[in-house]
Amino acid sequence: MRANALLASFGVVALIIGGVASAAPHQLHYLTAQELSAASVLPPPPAPGSIQEKAELKALHAIVEASSPARLDQARWDQDHEDPALFDKTLGIELQKLPLTWALLSEVREEAGAAVAMSKAYFHRARPWGVDPTLASCERAPEHKPINSYPSGHAILGYSAGYVLAQLLPGRATEIVGRAADYGYSREVCGVHFASDIEASHALGTLLGAKLLANAAFKAKFDAARQELIDAHIAGA
C-alpha cells in the first residue's frame, strides 16, 4: 500500500522545498507519522488537467498580474524567510531574543516540516509553473524543479506556528492569524503554489498545532514560553 510504503521509508526521506532537498530531513519529535498520514488527513489535490486545476491556474495568473511591486517584494521576502521571525514585524517583537519562545516555535517548524514532507512525497503534485510555463514565478531558477506543490511548506509553517503563537498571545490572535494567512498568500503571489496547496497547509497546520498542544511534553515547553512572555511583559499586550 502506498501510504504504508511512505511511512516505512520516512526516516530517510529529506524534506523537499521548492524541489531542492534541505541539508537534513526534518523529524517528528512529538507526533507520529500515523497521526499525520497524508492519506488520512488531506484530500487529494485537483487532478492534472482538471477543471479545478485550470481554474486555479487562471486565478494565479490574475493574482500575479494584479500584485503591486511592493506586494511582490513582500512575497519574495516571505519566500526567503521561512522561520518564526515571519511574525516579528506583526508583533513588534524580535522572537529570537526570547529563547524559550523561539525554541518552541522552532520545534513547531521541525514538526511541520516533517508533516509536509510526507504529504509532498505522497501526492507528488506539480508546481503551477511546471504545469503552465507562462506563469511568472519567484522560483524560476535552474536549481529549482517544478515539483512537490501540495501542500506548501511555507504556508504550513505560518499556520502551525501561528496557531501556537496565537495560544501564547491570545490578545494578539487576530493579528497573528492574519499574518499567517498573508504569509500563505505570498506563495500564490509568487506563483509557486495553487490555492488548494495553501488550503491544505491551513488544514494540516491547524491540526498539527492542536495536536502539539495536546501533547504533554510539548505543553510543558509551551507553558515555559508563556511564562517567558509574561516576564517580558509581552503576553498581556
CSV table of C-alpha atoms in Angstrom, one decimal:
chain,number,residue,atom,x,y,z
A,1,MET,CA,0.0,0.0,0.0
A,2,ARG,CA,1.4,3.4,-1.0
A,3,ALA,CA,0.8,5.1,2.4
A,4,ASN,CA,2.5,2.2,4.3
A,5,ALA,CA,5.5,2.3,2.0
A,6,LEU,CA,5.8,6.0,2.6
A,7,LEU,CA,5.7,5.6,6.3
A,8,ALA,CA,8.2,2.8,6.2
A,9,SER,CA,10.7,4.9,4.3
A,10,PHE,CA,10.0,8.2,6.1
A,11,GLY,CA,13.2,8.1,8.2
A,12,VAL,CA,15.4,8.5,5.1
A,13,VAL,CA,13.2,11.0,3.2
A,14,ALA,CA,14.6,14.5,3.1
A,15,LEU,CA,12.2,17.4,3.2
A,16,ILE,CA,11.7,18.9,-0.2
A,17,ILE,CA,11.0,22.6,-0.5
A,18,GLY,CA,10.7,24.1,-4.0
A,19,GLY,CA,12.2,21.0,-5.5
A,20,VAL,CA,15.5,21.3,-3.6
A,21,ALA,CA,16.4,18.9,-0.8
A,22,SER,CA,17.3,20.5,2.5
A,23,ALA,CA,20.7,19.7,4.1
A,24,ALA,CA,19.0,17.4,6.6
A,25,PRO,CA,15.4,16.0,6.9
A,26,HIS,CA,13.0,17.4,9.4
A,27,GLN,CA,12.0,14.8,12.0
A,28,LEU,CA,8.9,14.3,14.1
A,29,HIS,CA,9.7,14.7,17.8
A,30,TYR,CA,6.2,14.8,19.4
A,31,LEU,CA,3.7,13.3,17.0
A,32,THR,CA,3.7,10.2,14.9
A,33,ALA,CA,3.7,9.6,11.2
A,34,GLN,CA,0.4,7.7,11.6
A,35,GLU,CA,-1.2,10.8,13.2
A,36,LEU,CA,-0.2,12.9,10.2
A,37,SER,CA,-0.6,10.4,7.4
A,38,ALA,CA,-1.3,12.2,4.2
A,39,ALA,CA,-3.8,9.6,3.1
A,40,SER,CA,-6.0,10.1,6.1
A,41,VAL,CA,-5.7,13.9,6.9
A,42,LEU,CA,-5.8,15.5,3.5
A,43,PRO,CA,-7.9,15.1,0.4
A,44,PRO,CA,-6.1,14.6,-2.9
A,45,PRO,CA,-5.3,17.8,-4.9
A,46,PRO,CA,-7.2,18.5,-8.1
A,47,ALA,CA,-6.3,16.1,-10.8
A,48,PRO,CA,-3.8,17.3,-13.5
A,49,GLY,CA,-5.8,18.9,-16.4
A,50,SER,CA,-9.0,19.0,-14.4
A,51,ILE,CA,-11.4,21.9,-14.5
A,52,GLN,CA,-10.5,22.9,-10.9
A,53,GLU,CA,-6.7,22.9,-11.7
A,54,LYS,CA,-7.4,25.1,-14.8
A,55,ALA,CA,-9.5,27.5,-12.7
A,56,GLU,CA,-6.7,27.7,-10.1
A,57,LEU,CA,-4.1,28.5,-12.8
A,58,LYS,CA,-6.4,31.2,-14.2
A,59,ALA,CA,-6.8,32.7,-10.7
A,60,LEU,CA,-3.0,32.5,-10.2
A,61,HIS,CA,-2.3,34.5,-13.4
A,62,ALA,CA,-4.8,37.1,-12.2
A,63,ILE,CA,-3.1,37.3,-8.7
A,64,VAL,CA,0.4,37.6,-10.1
A,65,GLU,CA,-0.6,40.2,-12.7
A,66,ALA,CA,-2.5,42.3,-10.2
A,67,SER,CA,0.1,42.3,-7.5
A,68,SER,CA,1.9,45.6,-6.9
A,69,PRO,CA,5.7,45.7,-6.9
A,70,ALA,CA,5.5,46.2,-3.1
A,71,ARG,CA,3.4,43.1,-2.6
A,72,LEU,CA,5.7,41.1,-4.9
A,73,ASP,CA,8.7,42.3,-2.8
A,74,GLN,CA,6.9,41.1,0.3
A,75,ALA,CA,6.2,37.8,-1.2
A,76,ARG,CA,9.9,37.4,-2.1
A,77,TRP,CA,10.9,38.4,1.4
A,78,ASP,CA,8.5,35.8,2.8
A,79,GLN,CA,10.0,33.2,0.5
A,80,ASP,CA,13.4,33.9,1.8
A,81,HIS,CA,12.4,33.9,5.5
A,82,GLU,CA,11.0,30.5,6.3
A,83,ASP,CA,11.3,30.7,10.1
A,84,PRO,CA,9.3,32.0,13.1
A,85,ALA,CA,10.7,35.5,12.6
A,86,LEU,CA,7.9,35.9,10.0
A,87,PHE,CA,5.8,37.2,12.9
A,88,ASP,CA,8.3,39.7,14.2
A,89,LYS,CA,7.0,42.8,12.3
A,90,THR,CA,3.4,41.9,13.1
A,91,LEU,CA,4.1,41.7,16.8
A,92,GLY,CA,6.8,44.3,17.1
A,93,ILE,CA,8.9,41.6,18.8
A,94,GLU,CA,12.2,40.0,17.9
A,95,LEU,CA,11.1,36.5,18.8
A,96,GLN,CA,14.7,35.2,18.5
A,97,LYS,CA,15.5,37.3,21.6
A,98,LEU,CA,13.1,35.2,23.6
A,99,PRO,CA,15.0,31.8,23.8
A,100,LEU,CA,12.2,29.6,25.1
A,101,THR,CA,9.6,31.0,22.7
A,102,TRP,CA,11.9,30.8,19.8
A,103,ALA,CA,12.9,27.2,20.6
A,104,LEU,CA,9.2,26.3,21.0
A,105,LEU,CA,8.3,27.8,17.6
A,106,SER,CA,11.4,26.2,16.0
A,107,GLU,CA,10.2,22.8,17.2
A,108,VAL,CA,6.8,23.6,15.6
A,109,ARG,CA,8.7,24.3,12.4
A,110,GLU,CA,10.5,20.9,12.7
A,111,GLU,CA,7.3,19.1,13.2
A,112,ALA,CA,5.6,20.9,10.4
A,113,GLY,CA,8.5,20.3,8.1
A,114,ALA,CA,8.3,16.6,8.7
A,115,ALA,CA,4.5,16.5,8.2
A,116,VAL,CA,4.6,18.5,4.9
A,117,ALA,CA,7.5,16.3,3.6
A,118,MET,CA,5.3,13.2,4.0
A,119,SER,CA,2.4,14.8,2.2
A,120,LYS,CA,4.5,16.2,-0.6
A,121,ALA,CA,6.1,12.8,-1.2
A,122,TYR,CA,2.7,11.1,-1.1
A,123,PHE,CA,0.8,13.4,-3.5
A,124,HIS,CA,3.6,14.4,-6.0
A,125,ARG,CA,1.8,17.4,-7.3
A,126,ALA,CA,3.5,19.6,-10.0
A,127,ARG,CA,4.1,23.2,-9.2
A,128,PRO,CA,1.9,25.8,-11.1
A,129,TRP,CA,4.8,27.0,-13.2
A,130,GLY,CA,5.6,23.4,-14.1
A,131,VAL,CA,2.0,22.9,-15.3
A,132,ASP,CA,1.9,26.3,-17.1
A,133,PRO,CA,5.4,27.6,-18.1
A,134,THR,CA,3.9,31.0,-19.0
A,135,LEU,CA,3.1,31.7,-15.3
A,136,ALA,CA,5.6,34.2,-13.7
A,137,SER,CA,7.3,32.6,-10.7
A,138,CYS,CA,9.7,33.6,-7.9
A,139,GLU,CA,11.3,30.2,-8.2
A,140,ARG,CA,12.2,30.0,-11.9
A,141,ALA,CA,15.9,29.1,-11.4
A,142,PRO,CA,18.0,26.2,-12.8
A,143,GLU,CA,18.3,24.5,-9.3
A,144,HIS,CA,14.5,24.5,-8.8
A,145,LYS,CA,12.3,21.8,-10.1
A,146,PRO,CA,8.5,22.3,-10.5
A,147,ILE,CA,7.6,19.5,-8.1
A,148,ASN,CA,6.1,18.9,-4.6
A,149,SER,CA,3.5,21.6,-4.7
A,150,TYR,CA,0.9,20.0,-2.3
A,151,PRO,CA,0.8,21.2,0.4
A,152,SER,CA,3.0,24.3,0.9
A,153,GLY,CA,5.9,24.1,3.3
A,154,HIS,CA,6.0,27.9,3.9
A,155,ALA,CA,2.2,28.0,4.5
A,156,ILE,CA,2.2,25.1,6.9
A,157,LEU,CA,4.9,26.9,8.9
A,158,GLY,CA,2.8,30.1,9.0
A,159,TYR,CA,-0.3,28.3,10.0
A,160,SER,CA,1.1,25.9,12.6
A,161,ALA,CA,3.5,28.3,14.3
A,162,GLY,CA,0.7,30.9,14.1
A,163,TYR,CA,-1.7,28.6,15.8
A,164,VAL,CA,0.7,28.0,18.7
A,165,LEU,CA,1.7,31.7,18.9
A,166,ALA,CA,-1.9,32.7,19.0
A,167,GLN,CA,-2.4,30.5,22.0
A,168,LEU,CA,0.6,32.1,23.7
A,169,LEU,CA,-0.6,35.6,22.9
A,170,PRO,CA,-4.4,35.3,22.7
A,171,GLY,CA,-4.8,39.1,22.8
A,172,ARG,CA,-2.9,39.3,19.5
A,173,ALA,CA,-4.5,36.2,17.9
A,174,THR,CA,-6.3,38.2,15.2
A,175,GLU,CA,-3.1,39.8,14.0
A,176,ILE,CA,-1.2,36.5,14.2
A,177,VAL,CA,-3.8,34.5,12.3
A,178,GLY,CA,-4.0,37.3,9.7
A,179,ARG,CA,-0.2,37.3,9.2
A,180,ALA,CA,-0.2,33.5,8.8
A,181,ALA,CA,-2.8,33.8,6.1
A,182,ASP,CA,-1.0,36.6,4.3
A,183,TYR,CA,2.3,34.6,4.5
A,184,GLY,CA,0.5,31.7,2.8
A,185,TYR,CA,-1.0,34.1,0.2
A,186,SER,CA,2.6,35.2,-0.7
A,187,ARG,CA,3.1,31.7,-2.2
A,188,GLU,CA,0.3,32.5,-4.7
A,189,VAL,CA,1.7,36.0,-5.4
A,190,CYS,CA,5.0,34.2,-6.1
A,191,GLY,CA,3.2,31.8,-8.5
A,192,VAL,CA,4.7,28.8,-6.7
A,193,HIS,CA,1.6,27.3,-5.2
A,194,PHE,CA,-2.0,26.7,-6.1
A,195,ALA,CA,-4.8,27.9,-3.8
A,196,SER,CA,-5.6,24.3,-2.8
A,197,ASP,CA,-2.0,23.8,-1.7
A,198,ILE,CA,-2.4,26.7,0.7
A,199,GLU,CA,-5.8,25.4,1.9
A,200,ALA,CA,-4.2,22.0,2.6
A,201,SER,CA,-1.5,23.7,4.6
A,202,HIS,CA,-4.1,25.6,6.6
A,203,ALA,CA,-5.8,22.4,7.5
A,204,LEU,CA,-2.7,20.4,8.2
A,205,GLY,CA,-1.0,23.2,10.1
A,206,THR,CA,-4.0,23.8,12.3
A,207,LEU,CA,-4.3,20.1,13.0
A,208,LEU,CA,-0.6,19.9,13.8
A,209,GLY,CA,-0.8,22.9,16.2
A,210,ALA,CA,-3.8,21.4,18.0
A,211,LYS,CA,-2.2,18.0,18.4
A,212,LEU,CA,1.1,19.5,19.7
A,213,LEU,CA,-0.8,21.5,22.4
A,214,ALA,CA,-2.4,18.2,23.4
A,215,ASN,CA,1.0,16.6,23.9
A,216,ALA,CA,2.2,16.8,27.5
A,217,ALA,CA,5.9,17.2,26.7
A,218,PHE,CA,5.2,20.0,24.2
A,219,LYS,CA,2.7,21.6,26.5
A,220,ALA,CA,5.4,21.8,29.3
A,221,LYS,CA,7.6,23.8,26.9
A,222,PHE,CA,4.6,25.9,25.9
A,223,ASP,CA,4.0,26.8,29.5
A,224,ALA,CA,7.6,27.8,30.0
A,225,ALA,CA,7.5,30.0,26.9
A,226,ARG,CA,4.3,31.6,28.1
A,227,GLN,CA,6.0,32.5,31.4
A,228,GLU,CA,8.9,34.0,29.5
A,229,LEU,CA,6.4,36.2,27.6
A,230,ILE,CA,4.8,37.2,30.8
A,231,ASP,CA,8.1,38.1,32.4
A,232,ALA,CA,8.9,40.1,29.3
A,233,HIS,CA,5.6,41.9,29.7
A,234,ILE,CA,4.5,40.7,26.2
A,235,ALA,CA,1.8,38.2,26.9
A,236,GLY,CA,-0.5,40.9,28.2
A,237,ALA,CA,-0.1,43.1,25.2
